[in-house]
XYZ file of C-alpha atoms in Angstrom:
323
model
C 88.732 148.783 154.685
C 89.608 152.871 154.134
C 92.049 153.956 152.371
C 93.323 153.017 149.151
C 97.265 154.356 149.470
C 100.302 151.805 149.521
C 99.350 151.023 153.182
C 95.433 150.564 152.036
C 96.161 148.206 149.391
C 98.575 146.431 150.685
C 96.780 145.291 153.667
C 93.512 144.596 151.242
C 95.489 142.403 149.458
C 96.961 140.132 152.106
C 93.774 140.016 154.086
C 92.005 138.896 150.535
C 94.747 136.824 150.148
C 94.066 134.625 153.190
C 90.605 133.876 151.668
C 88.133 137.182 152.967
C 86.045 139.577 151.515
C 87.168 142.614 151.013
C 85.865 145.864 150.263
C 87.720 149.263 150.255
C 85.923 152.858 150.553
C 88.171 155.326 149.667
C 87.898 159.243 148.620
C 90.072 159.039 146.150
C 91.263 156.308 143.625
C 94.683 154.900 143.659
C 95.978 157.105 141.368
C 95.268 160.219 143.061
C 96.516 159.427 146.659
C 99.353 160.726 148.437
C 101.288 157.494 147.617
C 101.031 158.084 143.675
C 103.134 161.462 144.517
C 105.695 159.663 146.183
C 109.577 159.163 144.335
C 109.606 156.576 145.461
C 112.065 154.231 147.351
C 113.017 152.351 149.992
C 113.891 153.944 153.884
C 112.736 154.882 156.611
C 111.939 158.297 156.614
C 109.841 160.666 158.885
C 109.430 157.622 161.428
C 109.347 156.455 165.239
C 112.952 154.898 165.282
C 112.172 151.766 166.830
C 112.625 147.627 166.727
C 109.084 147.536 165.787
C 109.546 149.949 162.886
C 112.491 147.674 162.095
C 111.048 144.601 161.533
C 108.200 146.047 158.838
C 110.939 147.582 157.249
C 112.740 144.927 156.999
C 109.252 142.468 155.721
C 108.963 144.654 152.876
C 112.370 145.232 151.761
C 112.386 141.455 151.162
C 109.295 141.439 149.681
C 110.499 144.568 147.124
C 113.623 143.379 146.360
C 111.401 139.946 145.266
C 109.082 141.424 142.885
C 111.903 143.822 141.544
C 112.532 143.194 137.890
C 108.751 140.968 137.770
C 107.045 142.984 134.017
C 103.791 144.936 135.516
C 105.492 145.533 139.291
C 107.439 148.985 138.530
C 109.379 147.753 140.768
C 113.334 147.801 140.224
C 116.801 147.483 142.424
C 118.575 150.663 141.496
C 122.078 152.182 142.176
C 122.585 155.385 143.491
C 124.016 158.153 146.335
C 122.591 159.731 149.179
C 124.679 162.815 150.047
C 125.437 165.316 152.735
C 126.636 169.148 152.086
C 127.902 168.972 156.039
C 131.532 167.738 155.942
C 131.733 165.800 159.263
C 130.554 162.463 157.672
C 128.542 160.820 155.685
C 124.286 160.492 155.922
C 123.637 157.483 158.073
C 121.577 154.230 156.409
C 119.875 151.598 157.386
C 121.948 148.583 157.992
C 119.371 145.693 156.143
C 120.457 147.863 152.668
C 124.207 145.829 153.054
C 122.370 143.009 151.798
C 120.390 144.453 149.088
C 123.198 144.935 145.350
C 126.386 145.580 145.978
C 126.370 146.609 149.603
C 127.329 149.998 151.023
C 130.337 152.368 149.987
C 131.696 155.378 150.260
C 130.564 157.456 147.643
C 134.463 159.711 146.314
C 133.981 163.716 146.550
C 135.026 163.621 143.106
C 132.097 161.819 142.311
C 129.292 163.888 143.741
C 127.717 167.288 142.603
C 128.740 170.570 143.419
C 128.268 171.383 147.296
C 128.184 168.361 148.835
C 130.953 167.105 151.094
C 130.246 162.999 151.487
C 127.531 160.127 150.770
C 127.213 156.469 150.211
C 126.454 154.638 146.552
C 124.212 151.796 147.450
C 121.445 149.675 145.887
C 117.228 149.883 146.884
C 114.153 149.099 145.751
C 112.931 151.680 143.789
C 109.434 151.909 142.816
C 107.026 153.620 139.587
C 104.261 154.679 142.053
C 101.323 154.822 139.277
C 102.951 151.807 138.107
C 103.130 149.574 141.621
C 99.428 151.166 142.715
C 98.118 149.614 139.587
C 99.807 146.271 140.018
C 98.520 146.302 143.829
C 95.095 147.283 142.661
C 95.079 144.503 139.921
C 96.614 141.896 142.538
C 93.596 142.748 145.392
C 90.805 142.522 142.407
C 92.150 139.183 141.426
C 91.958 137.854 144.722
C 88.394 138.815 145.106
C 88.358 142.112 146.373
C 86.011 145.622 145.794
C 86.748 148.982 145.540
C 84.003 151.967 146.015
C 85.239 155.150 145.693
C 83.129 157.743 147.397
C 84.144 160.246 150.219
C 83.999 158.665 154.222
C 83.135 161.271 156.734
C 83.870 159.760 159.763
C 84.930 156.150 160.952
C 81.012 156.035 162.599
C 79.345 157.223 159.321
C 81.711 154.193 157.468
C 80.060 151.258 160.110
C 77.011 152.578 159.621
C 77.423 151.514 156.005
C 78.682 147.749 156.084
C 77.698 145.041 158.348
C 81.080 143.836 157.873
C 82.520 142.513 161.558
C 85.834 143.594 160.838
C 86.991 147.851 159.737
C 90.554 148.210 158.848
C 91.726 152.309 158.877
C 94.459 153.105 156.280
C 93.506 156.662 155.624
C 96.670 158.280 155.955
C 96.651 162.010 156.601
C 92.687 161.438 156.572
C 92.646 160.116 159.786
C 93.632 163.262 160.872
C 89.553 164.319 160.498
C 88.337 161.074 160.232
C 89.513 158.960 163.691
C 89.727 162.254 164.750
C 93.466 162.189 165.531
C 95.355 165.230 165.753
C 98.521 163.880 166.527
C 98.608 163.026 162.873
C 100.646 165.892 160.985
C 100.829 166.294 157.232
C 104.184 166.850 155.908
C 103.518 168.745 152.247
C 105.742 167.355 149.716
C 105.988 169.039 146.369
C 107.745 167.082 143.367
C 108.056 168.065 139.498
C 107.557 164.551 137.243
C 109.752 165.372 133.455
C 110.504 163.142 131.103
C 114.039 161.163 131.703
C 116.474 162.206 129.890
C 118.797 158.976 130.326
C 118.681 158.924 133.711
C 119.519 155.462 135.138
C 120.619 156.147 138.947
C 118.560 157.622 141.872
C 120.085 160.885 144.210
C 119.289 162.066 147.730
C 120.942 165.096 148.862
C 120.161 165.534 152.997
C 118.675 169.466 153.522
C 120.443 171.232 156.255
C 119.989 174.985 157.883
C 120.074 176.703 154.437
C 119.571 173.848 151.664
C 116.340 172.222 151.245
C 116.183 168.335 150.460
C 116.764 167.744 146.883
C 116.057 163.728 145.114
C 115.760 162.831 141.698
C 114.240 159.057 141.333
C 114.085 157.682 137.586
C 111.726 155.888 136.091
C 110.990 154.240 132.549
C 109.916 157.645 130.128
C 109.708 160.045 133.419
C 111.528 161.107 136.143
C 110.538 162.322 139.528
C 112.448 165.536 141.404
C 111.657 167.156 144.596
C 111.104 168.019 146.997
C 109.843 169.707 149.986
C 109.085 168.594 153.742
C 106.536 171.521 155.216
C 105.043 170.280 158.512
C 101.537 171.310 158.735
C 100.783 172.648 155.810
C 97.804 170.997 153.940
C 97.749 173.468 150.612
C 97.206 170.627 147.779
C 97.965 173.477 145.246
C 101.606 173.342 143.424
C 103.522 176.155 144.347
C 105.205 177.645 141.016
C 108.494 179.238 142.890
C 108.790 175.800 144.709
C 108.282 174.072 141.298
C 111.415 176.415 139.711
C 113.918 175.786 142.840
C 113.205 171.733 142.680
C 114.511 172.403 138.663
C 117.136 174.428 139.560
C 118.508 171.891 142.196
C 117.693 168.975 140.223
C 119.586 170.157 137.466
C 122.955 170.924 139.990
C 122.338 167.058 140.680
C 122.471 166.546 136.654
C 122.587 169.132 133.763
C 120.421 166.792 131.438
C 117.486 167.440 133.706
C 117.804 171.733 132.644
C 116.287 170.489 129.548
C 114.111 168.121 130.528
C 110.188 168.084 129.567
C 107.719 169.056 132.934
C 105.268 166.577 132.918
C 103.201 167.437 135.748
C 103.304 169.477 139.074
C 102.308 167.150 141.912
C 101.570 167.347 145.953
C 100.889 164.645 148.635
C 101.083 164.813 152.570
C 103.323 162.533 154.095
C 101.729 161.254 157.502
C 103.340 161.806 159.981
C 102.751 160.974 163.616
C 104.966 160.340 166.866
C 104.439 156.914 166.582
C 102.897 154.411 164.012
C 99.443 153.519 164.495
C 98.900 149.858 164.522
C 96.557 148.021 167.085
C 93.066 146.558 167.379
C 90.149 147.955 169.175
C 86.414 146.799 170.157
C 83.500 148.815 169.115
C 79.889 148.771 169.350
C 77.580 148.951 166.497
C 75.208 152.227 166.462
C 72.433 150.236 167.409
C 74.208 148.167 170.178
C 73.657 144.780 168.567
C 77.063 143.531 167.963
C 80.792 144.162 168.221
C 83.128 144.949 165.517
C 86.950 144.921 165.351
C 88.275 148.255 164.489
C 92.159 147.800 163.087
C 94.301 151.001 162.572
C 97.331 151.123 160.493
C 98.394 154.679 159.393
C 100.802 157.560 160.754
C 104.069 155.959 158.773
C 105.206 159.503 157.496
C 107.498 159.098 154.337
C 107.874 155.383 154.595
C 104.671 154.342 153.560
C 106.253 152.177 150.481
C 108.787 150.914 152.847
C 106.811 149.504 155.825
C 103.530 148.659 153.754
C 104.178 144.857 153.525
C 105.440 144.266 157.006
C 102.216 146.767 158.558
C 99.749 144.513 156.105
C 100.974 141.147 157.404
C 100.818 142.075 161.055
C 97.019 143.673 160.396
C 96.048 140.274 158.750
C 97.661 138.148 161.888
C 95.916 140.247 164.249
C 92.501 140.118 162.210
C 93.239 136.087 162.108
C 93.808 136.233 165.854
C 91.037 138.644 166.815
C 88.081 138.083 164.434
């Protein structure tokens, strides 16, 4: 297995699960992998629109809105809006999140900040990132599995290193250099982490021609605010006059968040490709003395969190099927 992201781990988990060995090679640890950056919650964002997409989505909103509330997830079903500033309706959602709380609603004027015209209140999953990759890592080590961090240079140089029959590709944006694909395209995201000043309630407001996209997801003792969505820019450096505009709209959202404690500048790449990448392959060994199964299961832009469980399951019925 490489990659050890929300897509990485989750498919580690339900192939260890079903009773095999395991071992992930990452570059990075959990913690310090574009998923850990992300707000995060449920919806598909940055995606192929399709029934395929669909059904994952749908998987692993069942399989959030089940482990919301469990102690150690940081996983929780929260209320909040996602707003337009463009007055000709409201921002359209996905139609499994009439099941999830309280349903759908229009979201009064009255009730939304300054510049924005309409949006929906609804409930989602919404997840503690450092919190959730820690319960996933926990979960896969339980059932048996390894993790080696240390960096991969190429999908050849990783079979080189295992006689394992079976490689499983979850490295994100890394599969960009590593496959190599180049249809993959990193979309920078930028967020500022403070500490929550009471905030209970999550907020979306859609970017348009002159405003970018502004969120603010809360968390137990921190709050995340953002964001950006740069295509092709890979700088992993926090930009400081990106960090003060995410304050200044965050705070439009909510004044308690003018005040609040910075906790950290963050940056991830959302991966982003035409369509997901999810399918089997044959390969030879080096030395031409045996086959291997080569899964892929990466390109899911922004809705890493949100497809993760319904991705994982189909990788571990095609392993079953094809190993």
């Amino acid at each position: 297995m490489i990659g050890a992201g929300v897509a990485g781990l989750t498919t580690a988990i339900c192939l260890a699960e079903a009773g095999l060995r395991v071992v992930i090679r990452t570059a990075e640890p959990p913690g310090r992998t574009t998923s850990a950056v992300a707000g995060a919650i449920w919806g598909p964002h940055l995606v192929e629109d399709s029934d395929r997409v669909a059904g994952w989505c749908a998987d692993t909103l069942g399989t959030l809105t089940g482990l919301a509330g469990q102690p150690g997830t940081g996983v929780r079903l929260a209320g909040g809006v996602m707003a337009t500033r463009a007055a000709d309706g409201a921002p359209d959602l996905p139609a499994e999140l009439a099941t999830v709380g309280g349903g759908i609603r229009p979201c009064p004027v009255a009730d939304l900040p300054a510049g924005f015209a309409a949006g929906w209140r609804y409930t989602a999953p919404v997840v503690s990132m450092p919190v959730y990759l820690d319960y996933l890592l926990g979960r896969f080590r339980q059932a048996g599995g390894e993790l080696r961090v240390g960096t991969v240079a190429s999908l050849a140089e990783a079979a080189a290193g295992t006689a394992a029959p079976v490689i499983v590709n979850c490295a994100g944006t890394g599969a960009h250099d590593l496959v190599p694909d180049p249809a993959i395209i990193p979309y920078r995201g930028q967020v500022v982490v403070a500490e929550n000043p009471g905030l209970t309630e999550f907020f979306i407001g859609e970017p348009d021609g002159e405003h970018e996209m502004v969120y603010v997801f809360p968390h137990a003792g921190r709050v995340v605010l953002g964001g950006t969505e740069v295509a092709g820019d890979w700088s992993a450096e926090p930009d400081p006059g990106t960090a003060r505009r995410i304050l200044r709209d965050c705070a439009a959202v909510d004044h308690r968040l003018a005040t609040a404690r910075v906790i950290e500048h963050r940056v991830g790449f959302r991966p982003a490709r035409a369509q997901v990448r999810l399918e089997a392959e044959e390969t030879v060994a080096a030395d031409g003395s045996s086959q291997r199964l080569l899964v892929h299961n990466y390109g899911h832009g922004g809705a890493g969190v949100t497809l993760s469980w319904g991705c994982a399951r189909e990788v571990a019925s095609l392993v079953a099927e094809l190993a």
